[in-house]
Short mmCIF file of C-alpha atoms in Angstrom, two decimals:
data_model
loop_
_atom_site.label_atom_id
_atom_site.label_comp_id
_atom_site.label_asym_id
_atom_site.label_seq_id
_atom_site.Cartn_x
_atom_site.Cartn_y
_atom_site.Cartn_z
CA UNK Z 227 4.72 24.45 -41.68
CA UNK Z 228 4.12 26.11 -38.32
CA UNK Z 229 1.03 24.84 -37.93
CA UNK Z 230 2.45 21.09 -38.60
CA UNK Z 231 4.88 21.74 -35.74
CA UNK Z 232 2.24 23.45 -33.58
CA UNK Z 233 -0.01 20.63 -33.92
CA UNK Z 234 3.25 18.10 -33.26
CA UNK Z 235 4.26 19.81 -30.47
CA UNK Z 236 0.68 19.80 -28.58
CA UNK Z 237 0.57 16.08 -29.26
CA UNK Z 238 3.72 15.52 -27.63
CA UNK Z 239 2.86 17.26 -24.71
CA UNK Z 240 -0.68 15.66 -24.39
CA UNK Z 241 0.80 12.11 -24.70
CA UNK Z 242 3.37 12.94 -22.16
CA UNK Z 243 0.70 14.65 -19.80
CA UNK Z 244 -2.03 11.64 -20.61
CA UNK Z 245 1.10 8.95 -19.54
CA UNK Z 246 2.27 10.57 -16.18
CA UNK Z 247 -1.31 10.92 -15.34
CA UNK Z 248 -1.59 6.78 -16.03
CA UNK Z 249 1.58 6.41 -13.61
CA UNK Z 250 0.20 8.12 -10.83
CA UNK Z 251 -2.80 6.29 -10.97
CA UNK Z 252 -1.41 2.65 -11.35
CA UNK Z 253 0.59 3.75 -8.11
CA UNK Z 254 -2.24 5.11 -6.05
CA UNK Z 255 -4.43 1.95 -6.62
CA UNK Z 256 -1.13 -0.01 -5.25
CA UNK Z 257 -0.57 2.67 -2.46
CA UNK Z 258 -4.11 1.67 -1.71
CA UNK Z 259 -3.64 -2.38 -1.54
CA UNK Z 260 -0.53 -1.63 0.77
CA UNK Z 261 -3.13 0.05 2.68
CA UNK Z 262 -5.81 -2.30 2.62
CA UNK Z 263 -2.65 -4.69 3.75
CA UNK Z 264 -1.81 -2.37 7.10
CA UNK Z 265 -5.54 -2.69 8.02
CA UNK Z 266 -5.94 -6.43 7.74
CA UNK Z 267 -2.52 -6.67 9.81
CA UNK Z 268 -3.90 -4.35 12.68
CA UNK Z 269 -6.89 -5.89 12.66
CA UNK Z 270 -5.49 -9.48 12.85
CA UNK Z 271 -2.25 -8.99 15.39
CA UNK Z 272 -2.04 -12.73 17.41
CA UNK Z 273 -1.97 -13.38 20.49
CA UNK Z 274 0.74 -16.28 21.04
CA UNK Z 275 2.58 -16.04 17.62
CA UNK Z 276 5.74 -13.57 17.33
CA UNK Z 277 5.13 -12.81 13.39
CA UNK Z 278 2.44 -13.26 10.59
CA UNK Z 279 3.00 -13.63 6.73
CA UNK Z 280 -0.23 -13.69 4.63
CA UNK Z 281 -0.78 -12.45 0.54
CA UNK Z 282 -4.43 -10.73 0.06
CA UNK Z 283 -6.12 -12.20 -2.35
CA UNK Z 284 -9.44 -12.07 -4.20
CA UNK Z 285 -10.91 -12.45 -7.64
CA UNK Z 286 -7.73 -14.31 -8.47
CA UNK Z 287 -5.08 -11.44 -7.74
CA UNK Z 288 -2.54 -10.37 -5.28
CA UNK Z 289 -3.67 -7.21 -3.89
CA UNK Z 290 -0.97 -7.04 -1.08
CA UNK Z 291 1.48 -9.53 0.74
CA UNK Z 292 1.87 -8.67 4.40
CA UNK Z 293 4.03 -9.25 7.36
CA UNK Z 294 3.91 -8.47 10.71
CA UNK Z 295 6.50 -8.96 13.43
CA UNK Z 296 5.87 -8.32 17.43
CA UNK Z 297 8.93 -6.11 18.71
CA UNK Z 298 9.75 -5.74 22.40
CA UNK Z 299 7.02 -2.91 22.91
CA UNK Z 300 5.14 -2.96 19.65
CA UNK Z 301 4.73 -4.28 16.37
CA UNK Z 302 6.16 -3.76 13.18
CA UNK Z 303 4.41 -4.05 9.69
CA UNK Z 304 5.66 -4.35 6.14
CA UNK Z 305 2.93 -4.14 3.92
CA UNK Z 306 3.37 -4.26 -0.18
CA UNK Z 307 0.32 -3.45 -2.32
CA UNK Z 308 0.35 -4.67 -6.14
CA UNK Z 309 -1.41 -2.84 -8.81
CA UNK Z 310 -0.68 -4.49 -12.63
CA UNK Z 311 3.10 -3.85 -12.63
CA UNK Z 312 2.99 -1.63 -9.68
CA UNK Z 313 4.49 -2.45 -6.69
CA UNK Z 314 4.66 -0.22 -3.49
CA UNK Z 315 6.10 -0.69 -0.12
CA UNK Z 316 4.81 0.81 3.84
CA UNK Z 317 6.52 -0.05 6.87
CA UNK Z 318 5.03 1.16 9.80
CA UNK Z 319 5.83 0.95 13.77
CA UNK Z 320 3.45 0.72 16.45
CA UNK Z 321 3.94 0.46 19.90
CA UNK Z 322 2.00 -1.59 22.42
CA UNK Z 323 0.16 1.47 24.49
CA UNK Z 324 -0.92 3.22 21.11
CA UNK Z 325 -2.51 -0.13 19.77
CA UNK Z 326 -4.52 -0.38 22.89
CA UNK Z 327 -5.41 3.04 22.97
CA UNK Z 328 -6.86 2.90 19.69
CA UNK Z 329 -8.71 -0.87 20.11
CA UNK Z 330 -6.39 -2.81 18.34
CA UNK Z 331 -4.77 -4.40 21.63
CA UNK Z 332 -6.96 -5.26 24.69
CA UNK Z 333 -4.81 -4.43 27.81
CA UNK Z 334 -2.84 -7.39 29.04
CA UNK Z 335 -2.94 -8.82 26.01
CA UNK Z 336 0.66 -8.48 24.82
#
């Protein structure tokens, strides 16, 4: 009998181990499309237009929808990567002077 509940009680654990260990990795691979979605948006700030709103898509999914919005000095973006069922969320500031000091901005173009 011991060894029944020994046996029941490792499976438990190893199915609840095996699970969390699923969960953290369906929300790193979104974590990463949010990513991926911050990139594109630095990479791709306008020149004329106030805001952008584009989805990232390829082999027929949505890897991240992203906006950006030009602030007084800076930019904001929202980025939301998609993993299966996963969804997760950045928001990140950046203001004119650090976007040209790391290429992203040429000067005078704001």
């Amino acid at each position: 009998m011991k060894i029944f509940f020994v046996i029941t009680l490792f499976t438990l654990f190893s199915t609840n181990s095996f699970a969390q260990e699923k969960i953290e990795s369906d929300i790193d691979y979104a974590f990463q499309n949010a990513k991926k979605g911050i990139y594109w948006a630095l990479s791709n700030i306008p020149k004329k237009k106030s805001k952008i709103e584009s989805d990232l898509i390829a082999d027929d999914r949505l890897y991240s929808h992203v906006r950006l919005n030009k602030e007084v000095n800076g930019v904001k973006i929202v980025s939301t990567g998609y993993y299966q069922t996963n969804k997760v969320t950045i928001s990140i500031y950046r203001s004119n002077d650090s976007l040209e000091e790391y290429g992203y901005l040429k000067q005078n173009e704001n």
